[in-house]
PDB file of C-alpha atoms and ligand atoms in Angstrom:
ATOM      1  CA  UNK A1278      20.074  15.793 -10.131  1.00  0.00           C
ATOM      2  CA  UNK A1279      23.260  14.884  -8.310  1.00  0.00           C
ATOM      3  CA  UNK A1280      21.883  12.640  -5.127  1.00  0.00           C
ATOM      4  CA  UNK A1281      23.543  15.268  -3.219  1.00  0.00           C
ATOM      5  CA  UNK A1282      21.787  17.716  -4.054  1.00  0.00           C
ATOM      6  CA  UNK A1283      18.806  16.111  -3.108  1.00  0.00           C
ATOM      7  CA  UNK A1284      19.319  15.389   0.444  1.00  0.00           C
ATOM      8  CA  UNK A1285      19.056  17.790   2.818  1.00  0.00           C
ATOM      9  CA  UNK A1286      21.571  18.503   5.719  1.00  0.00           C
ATOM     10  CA  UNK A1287      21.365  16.003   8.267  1.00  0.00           C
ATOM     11  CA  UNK A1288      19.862  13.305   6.149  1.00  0.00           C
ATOM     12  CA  UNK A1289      21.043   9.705   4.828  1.00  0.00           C
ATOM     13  CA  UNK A1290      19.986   7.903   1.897  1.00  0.00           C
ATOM     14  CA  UNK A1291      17.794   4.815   2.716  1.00  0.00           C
ATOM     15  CA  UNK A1292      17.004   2.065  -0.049  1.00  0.00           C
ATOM     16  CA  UNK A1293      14.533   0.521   2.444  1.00  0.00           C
ATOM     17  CA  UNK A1294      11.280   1.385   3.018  1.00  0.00           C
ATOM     18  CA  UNK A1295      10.585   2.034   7.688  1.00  0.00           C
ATOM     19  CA  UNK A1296       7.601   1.334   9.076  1.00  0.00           C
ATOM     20  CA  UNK A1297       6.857   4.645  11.678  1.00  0.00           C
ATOM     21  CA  UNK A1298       3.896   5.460  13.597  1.00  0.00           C
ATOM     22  CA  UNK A1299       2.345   5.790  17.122  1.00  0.00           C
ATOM     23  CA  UNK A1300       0.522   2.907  18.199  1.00  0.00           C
ATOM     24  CA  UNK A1301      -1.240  -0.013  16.001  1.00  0.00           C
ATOM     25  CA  UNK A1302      -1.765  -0.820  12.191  1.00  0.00           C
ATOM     26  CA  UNK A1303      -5.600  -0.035  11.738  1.00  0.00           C
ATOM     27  CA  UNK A1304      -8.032  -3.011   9.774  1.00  0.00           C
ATOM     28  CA  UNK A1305      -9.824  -0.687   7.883  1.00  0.00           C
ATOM     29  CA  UNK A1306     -12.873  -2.200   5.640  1.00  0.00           C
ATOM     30  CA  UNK A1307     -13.297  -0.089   2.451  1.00  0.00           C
ATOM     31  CA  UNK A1308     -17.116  -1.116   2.854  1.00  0.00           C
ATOM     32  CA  UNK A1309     -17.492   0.967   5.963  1.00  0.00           C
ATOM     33  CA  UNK A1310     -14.470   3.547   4.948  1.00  0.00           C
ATOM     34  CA  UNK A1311     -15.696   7.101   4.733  1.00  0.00           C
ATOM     35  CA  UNK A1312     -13.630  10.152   3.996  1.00  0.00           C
ATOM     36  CA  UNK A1313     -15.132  13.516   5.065  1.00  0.00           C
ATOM     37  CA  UNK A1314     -14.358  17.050   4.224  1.00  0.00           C
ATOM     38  CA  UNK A1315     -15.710  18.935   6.991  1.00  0.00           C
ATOM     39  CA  UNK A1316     -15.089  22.143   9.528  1.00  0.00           C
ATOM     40  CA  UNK A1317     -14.645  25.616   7.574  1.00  0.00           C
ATOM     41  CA  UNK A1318     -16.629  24.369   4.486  1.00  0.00           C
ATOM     42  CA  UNK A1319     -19.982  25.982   3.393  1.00  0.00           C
ATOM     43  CA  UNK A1320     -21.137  22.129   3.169  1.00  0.00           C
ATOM     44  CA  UNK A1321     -19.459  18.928   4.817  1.00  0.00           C
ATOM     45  CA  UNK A1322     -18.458  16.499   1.920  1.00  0.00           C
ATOM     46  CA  UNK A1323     -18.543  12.798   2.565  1.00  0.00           C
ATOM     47  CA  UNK A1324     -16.775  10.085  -0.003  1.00  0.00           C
ATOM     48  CA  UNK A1325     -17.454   6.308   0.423  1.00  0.00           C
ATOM     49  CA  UNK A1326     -14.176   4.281  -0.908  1.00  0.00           C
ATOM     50  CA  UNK A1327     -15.776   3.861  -4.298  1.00  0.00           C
ATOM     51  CA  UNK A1328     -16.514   7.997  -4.768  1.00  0.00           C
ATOM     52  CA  UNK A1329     -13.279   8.750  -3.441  1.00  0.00           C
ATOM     53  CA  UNK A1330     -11.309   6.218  -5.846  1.00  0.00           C
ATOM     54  CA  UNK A1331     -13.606   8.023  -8.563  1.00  0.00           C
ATOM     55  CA  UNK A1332     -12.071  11.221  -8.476  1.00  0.00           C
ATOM     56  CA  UNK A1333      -9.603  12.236 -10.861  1.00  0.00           C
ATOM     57  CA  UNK A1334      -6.005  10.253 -10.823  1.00  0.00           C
ATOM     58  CA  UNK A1335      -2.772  11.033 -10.935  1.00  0.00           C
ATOM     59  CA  UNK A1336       1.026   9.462 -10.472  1.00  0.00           C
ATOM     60  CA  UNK A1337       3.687  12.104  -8.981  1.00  0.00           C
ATOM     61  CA  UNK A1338       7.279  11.229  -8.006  1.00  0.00           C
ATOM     62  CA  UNK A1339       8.813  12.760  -4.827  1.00  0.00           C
ATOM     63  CA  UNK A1340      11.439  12.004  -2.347  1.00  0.00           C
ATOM     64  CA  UNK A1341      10.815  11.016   1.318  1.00  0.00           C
ATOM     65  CA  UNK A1342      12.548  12.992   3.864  1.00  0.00           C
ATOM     66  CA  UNK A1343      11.636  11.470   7.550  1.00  0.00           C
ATOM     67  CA  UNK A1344      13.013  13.868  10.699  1.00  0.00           C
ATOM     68  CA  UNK A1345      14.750  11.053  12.271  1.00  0.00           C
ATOM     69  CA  UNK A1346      17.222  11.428   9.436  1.00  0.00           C
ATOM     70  CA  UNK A1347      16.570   8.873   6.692  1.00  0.00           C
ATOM     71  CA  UNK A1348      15.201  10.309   3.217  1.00  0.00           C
ATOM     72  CA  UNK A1349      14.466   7.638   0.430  1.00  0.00           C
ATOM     73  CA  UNK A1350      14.610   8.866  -2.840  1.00  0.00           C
ATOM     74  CA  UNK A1351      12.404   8.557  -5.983  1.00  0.00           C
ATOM     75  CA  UNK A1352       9.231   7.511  -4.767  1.00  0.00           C
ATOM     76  CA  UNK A1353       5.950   6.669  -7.360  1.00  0.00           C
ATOM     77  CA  UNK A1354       2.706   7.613  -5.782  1.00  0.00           C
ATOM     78  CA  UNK A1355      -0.620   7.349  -7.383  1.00  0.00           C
ATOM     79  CA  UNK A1356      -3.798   8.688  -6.182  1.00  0.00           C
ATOM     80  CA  UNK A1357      -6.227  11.847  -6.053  1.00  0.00           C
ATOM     81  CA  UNK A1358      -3.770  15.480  -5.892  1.00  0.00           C
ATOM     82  CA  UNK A1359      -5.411  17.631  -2.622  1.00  0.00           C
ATOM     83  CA  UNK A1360      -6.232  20.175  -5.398  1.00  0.00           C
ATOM     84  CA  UNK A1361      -8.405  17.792  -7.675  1.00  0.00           C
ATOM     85  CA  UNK A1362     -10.429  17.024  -3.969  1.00  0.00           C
ATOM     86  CA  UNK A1363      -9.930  20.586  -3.334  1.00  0.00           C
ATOM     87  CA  UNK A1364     -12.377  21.635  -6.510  1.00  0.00           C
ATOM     88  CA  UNK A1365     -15.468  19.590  -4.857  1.00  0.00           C
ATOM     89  CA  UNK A1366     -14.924  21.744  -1.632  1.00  0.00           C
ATOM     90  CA  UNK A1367     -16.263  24.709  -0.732  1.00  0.00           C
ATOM     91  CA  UNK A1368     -14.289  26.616   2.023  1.00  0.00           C
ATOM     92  CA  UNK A1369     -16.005  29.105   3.856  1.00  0.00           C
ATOM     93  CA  UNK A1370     -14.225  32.578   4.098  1.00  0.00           C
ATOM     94  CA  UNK A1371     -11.252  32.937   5.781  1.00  0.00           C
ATOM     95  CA  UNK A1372      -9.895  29.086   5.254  1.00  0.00           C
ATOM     96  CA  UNK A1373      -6.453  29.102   5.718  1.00  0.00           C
ATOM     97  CA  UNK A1374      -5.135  26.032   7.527  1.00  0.00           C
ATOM     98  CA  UNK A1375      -6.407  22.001   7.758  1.00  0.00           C
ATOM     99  CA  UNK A1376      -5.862  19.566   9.789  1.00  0.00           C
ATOM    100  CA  UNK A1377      -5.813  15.899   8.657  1.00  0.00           C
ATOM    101  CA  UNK A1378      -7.353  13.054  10.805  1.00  0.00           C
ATOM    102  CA  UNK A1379      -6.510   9.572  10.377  1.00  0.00           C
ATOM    103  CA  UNK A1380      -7.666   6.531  12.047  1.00  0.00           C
ATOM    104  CA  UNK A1381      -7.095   6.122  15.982  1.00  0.00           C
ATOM    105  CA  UNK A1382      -7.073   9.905  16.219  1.00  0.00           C
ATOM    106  CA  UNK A1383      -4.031  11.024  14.221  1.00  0.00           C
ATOM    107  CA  UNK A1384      -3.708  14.597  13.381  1.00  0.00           C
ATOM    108  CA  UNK A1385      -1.345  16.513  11.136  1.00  0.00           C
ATOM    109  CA  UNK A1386      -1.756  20.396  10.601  1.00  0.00           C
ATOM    110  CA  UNK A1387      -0.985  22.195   7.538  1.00  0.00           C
ATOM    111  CA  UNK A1388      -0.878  25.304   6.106  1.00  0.00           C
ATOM    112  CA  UNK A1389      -3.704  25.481   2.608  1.00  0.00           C
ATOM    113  CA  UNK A1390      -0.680  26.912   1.244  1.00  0.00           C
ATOM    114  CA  UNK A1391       1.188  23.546   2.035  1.00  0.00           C
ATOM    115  CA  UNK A1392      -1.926  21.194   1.396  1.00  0.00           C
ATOM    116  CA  UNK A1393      -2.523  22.339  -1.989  1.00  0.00           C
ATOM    117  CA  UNK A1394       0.991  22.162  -3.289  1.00  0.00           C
ATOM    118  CA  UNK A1395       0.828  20.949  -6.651  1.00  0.00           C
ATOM    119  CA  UNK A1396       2.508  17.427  -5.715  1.00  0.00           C
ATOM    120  CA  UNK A1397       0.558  16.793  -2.809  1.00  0.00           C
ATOM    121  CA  UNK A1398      -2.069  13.606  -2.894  1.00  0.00           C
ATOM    122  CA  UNK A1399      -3.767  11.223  -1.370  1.00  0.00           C
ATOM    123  CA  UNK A1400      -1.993   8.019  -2.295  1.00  0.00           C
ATOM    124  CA  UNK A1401      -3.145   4.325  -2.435  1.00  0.00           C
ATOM    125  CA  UNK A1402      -0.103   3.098  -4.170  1.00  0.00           C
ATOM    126  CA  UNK A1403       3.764   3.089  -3.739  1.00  0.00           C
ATOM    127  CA  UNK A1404       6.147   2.146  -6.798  1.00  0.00           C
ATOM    128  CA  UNK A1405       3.122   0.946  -8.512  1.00  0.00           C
ATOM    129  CA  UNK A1406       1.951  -1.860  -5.532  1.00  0.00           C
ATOM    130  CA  UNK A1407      -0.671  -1.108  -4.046  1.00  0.00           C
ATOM    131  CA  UNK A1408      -0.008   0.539  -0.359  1.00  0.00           C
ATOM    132  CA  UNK A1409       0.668  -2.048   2.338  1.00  0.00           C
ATOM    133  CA  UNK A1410      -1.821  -1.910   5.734  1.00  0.00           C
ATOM    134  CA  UNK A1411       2.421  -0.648   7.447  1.00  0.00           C
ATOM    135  CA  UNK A1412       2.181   1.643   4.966  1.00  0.00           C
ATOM    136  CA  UNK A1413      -1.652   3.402   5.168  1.00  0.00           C
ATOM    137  CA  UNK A1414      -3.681   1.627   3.376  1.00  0.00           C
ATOM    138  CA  UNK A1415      -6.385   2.213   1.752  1.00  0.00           C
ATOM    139  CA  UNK A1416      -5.365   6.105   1.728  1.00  0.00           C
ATOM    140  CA  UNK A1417      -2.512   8.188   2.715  1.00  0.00           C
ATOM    141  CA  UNK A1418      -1.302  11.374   2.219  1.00  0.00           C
ATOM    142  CA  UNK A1419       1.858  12.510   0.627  1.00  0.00           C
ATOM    143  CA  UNK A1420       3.090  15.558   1.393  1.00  0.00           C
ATOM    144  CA  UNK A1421       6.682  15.635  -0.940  1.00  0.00           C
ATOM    145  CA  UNK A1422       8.079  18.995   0.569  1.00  0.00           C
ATOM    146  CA  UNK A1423       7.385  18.472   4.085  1.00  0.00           C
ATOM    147  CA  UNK A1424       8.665  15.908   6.985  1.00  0.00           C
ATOM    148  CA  UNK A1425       7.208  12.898   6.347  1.00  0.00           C
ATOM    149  CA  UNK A1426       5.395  13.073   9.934  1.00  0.00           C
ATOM    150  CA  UNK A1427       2.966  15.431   7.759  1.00  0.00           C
ATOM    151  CA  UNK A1428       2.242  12.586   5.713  1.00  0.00           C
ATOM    152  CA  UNK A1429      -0.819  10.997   7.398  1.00  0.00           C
ATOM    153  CA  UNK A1430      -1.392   7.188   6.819  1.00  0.00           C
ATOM    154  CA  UNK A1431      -5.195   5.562   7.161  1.00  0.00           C
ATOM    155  CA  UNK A1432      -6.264   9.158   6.303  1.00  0.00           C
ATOM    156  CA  UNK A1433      -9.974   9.908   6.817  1.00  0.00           C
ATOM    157  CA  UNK A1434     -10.455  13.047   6.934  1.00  0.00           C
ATOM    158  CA  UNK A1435      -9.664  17.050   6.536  1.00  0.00           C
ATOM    159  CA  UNK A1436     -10.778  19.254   9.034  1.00  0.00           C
ATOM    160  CA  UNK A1437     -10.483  23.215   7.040  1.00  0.00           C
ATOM    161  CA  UNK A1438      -9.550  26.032   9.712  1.00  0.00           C
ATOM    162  CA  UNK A1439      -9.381  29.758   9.908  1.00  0.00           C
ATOM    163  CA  UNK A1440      -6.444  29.088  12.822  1.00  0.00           C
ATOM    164  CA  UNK A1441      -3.708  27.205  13.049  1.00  0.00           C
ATOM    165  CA  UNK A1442      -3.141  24.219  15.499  1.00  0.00           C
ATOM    166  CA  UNK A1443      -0.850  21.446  15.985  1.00  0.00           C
ATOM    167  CA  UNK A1444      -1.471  18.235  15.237  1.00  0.00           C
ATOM    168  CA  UNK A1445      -0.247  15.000  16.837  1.00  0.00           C
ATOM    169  CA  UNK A1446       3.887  15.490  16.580  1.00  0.00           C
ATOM    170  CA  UNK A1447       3.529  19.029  16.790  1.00  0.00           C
ATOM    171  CA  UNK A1448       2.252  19.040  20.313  1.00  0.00           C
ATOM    172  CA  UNK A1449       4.961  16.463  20.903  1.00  0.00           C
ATOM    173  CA  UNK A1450       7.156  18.993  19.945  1.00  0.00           C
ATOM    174  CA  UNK A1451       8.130  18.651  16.435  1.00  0.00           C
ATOM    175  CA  UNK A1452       7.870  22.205  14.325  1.00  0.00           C
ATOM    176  CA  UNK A1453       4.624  23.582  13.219  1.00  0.00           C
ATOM    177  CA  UNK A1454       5.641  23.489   9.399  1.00  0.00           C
ATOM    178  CA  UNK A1455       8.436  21.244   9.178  1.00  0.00           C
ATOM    179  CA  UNK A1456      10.057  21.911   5.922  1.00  0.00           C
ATOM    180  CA  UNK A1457      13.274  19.590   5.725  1.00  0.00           C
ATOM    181  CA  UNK A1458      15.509  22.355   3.456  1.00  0.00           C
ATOM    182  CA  UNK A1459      15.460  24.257   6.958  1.00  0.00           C
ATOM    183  CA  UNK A1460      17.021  21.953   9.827  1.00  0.00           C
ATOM    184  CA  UNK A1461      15.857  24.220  12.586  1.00  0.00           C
ATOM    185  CA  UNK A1462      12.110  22.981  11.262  1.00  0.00           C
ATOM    186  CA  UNK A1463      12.730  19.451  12.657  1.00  0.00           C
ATOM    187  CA  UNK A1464      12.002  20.742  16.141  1.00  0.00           C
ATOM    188  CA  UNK A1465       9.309  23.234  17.678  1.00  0.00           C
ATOM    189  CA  UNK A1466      11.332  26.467  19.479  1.00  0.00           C
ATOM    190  CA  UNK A1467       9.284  25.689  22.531  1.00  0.00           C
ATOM    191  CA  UNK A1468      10.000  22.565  24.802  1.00  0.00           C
ATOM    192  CA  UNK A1469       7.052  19.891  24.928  1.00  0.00           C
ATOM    193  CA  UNK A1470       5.352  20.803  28.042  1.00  0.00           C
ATOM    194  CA  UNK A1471       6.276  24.499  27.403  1.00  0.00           C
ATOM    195  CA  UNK A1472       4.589  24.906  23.986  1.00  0.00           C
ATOM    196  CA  UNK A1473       2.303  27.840  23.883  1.00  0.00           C
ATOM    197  CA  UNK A1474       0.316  25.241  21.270  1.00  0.00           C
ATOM    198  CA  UNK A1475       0.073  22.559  23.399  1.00  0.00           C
ATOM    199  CA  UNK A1476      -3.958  22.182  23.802  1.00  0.00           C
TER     200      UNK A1476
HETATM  201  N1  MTE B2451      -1.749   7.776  11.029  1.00  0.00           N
HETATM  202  C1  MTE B2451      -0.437   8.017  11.206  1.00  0.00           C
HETATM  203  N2  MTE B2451       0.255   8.492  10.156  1.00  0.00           N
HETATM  204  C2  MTE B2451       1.575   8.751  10.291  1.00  0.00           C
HETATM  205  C3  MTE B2451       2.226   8.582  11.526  1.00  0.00           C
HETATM  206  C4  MTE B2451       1.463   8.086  12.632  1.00  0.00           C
HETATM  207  O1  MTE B2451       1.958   7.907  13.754  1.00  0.00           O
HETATM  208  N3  MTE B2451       0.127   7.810  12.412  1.00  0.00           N
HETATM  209  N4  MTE B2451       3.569   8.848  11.635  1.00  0.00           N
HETATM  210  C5  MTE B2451       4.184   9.702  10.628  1.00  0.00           C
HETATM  211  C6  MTE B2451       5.625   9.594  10.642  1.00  0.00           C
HETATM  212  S1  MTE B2451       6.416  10.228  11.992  1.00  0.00           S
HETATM  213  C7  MTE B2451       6.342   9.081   9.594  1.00  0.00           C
HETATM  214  S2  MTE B2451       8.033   9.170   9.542  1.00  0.00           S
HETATM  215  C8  MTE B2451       5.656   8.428   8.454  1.00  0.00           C
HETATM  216  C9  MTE B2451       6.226   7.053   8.210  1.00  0.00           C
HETATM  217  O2  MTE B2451       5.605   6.454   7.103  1.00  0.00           O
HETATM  218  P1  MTE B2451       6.028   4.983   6.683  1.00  0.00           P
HETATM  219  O3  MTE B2451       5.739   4.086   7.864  1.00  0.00           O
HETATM  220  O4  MTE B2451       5.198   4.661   5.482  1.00  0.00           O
HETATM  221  O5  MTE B2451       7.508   5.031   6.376  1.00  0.00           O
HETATM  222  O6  MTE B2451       4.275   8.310   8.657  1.00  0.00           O
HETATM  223  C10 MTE B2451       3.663   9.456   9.211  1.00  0.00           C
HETATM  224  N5  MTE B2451       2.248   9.225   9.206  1.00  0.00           N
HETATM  225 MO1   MO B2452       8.674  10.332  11.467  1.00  0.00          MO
END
């Protein structure tokens, strides 16, 4: 497809790769690594590193749209798709929204809808090298249709919910869904401070 036609309003191509996140690069040990499925589930599920690189594989190939503006395009990720973790879970009734926790007490919210998009996964590589510590490793995940903030690096975790509530950007202010084909997602309606969200 034309490049174009690919980038949403607002955006520029980037052949780079930024480094973004809120405070320090985690030293995670995949000895003591755990990833837990746990909140809205009839039973919490807990992977060590070995488990969780068990699961089923697969290779997808999205572009990266970030909601300070840069998007960089054709991007190879390999890992475990959220619906291949989603089979071992079982939500209890009325499941309808997760939060993701990653190390140092990031949180990103999404929609089940969102989270078990077919090209959504939990990715250890990039371009076929394996994810850089910048980058999230061991794990992050890769959410192609969304903001990048929604991507969660040094993932541990996925919290299921009945409710929604914003994660770590969102109660900074950035939009509860963030989809990047819709420019008034970058930002939430309500100004930080004012959000009826804010926790
Ligand atoms: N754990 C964690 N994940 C995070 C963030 C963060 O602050 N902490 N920032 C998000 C934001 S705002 C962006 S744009 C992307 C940047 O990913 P990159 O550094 O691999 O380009 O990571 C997302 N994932
Ligand atoms: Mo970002």
């Amino acid at each position: 497809m034309a490049e174009k036609l690919r980038v949403p309003p607002g955006q520029h191509v980037t052949r780079g790769f930024p480094v973004l996140h809120e405070g320090d690069v985690p030293r995670i040990e995949p000895a003591n690594w755990r990833f837990a499925v746990f909140g809205l589930v009839e039973e919490p599920l807990t992977l060590d590193y070995e488990a969780f690189r068990a699961l089923p594989h697969c290779r997808i190939e999205a572009d990266v749209h970030c909601v300070t503006g840069w998007s960089k395009l054709d991007n190879a990720w390999e890992g475990v798709a959220s619906r291949d973790l989603w089979e071992r879970v079982k939500p209890g009734a009325g499941a309808r929204f997760v939060m993701i926790h990653a190390a140092g007490g990031f949180t990103a919210n999404l929609s089940l809808d969102d989270f078990l998009q077919p090209d959504v996964l939990f990715a250890w590589s990039h371009n076929g090298v394996p994810l850089s510590p910048e980058h999230g490793w061991p794990l992050r995940l890769v959410v192609p249709r969304l903001y990048f903030w929604k991507s969660a690096k040094w993932v541990e975790g996925v919290e299921v919910m009945a409710e929604d509530r914003p994660g770590f950007w969102e109660r900074g202010g950035y939009h509860m869904r963030g989809d990047p084909w819709q420019p008034q997602n970058r930002y939430s309606h309500y100004p930080p401070g004012k959000d009826p969200w804010r926790v």
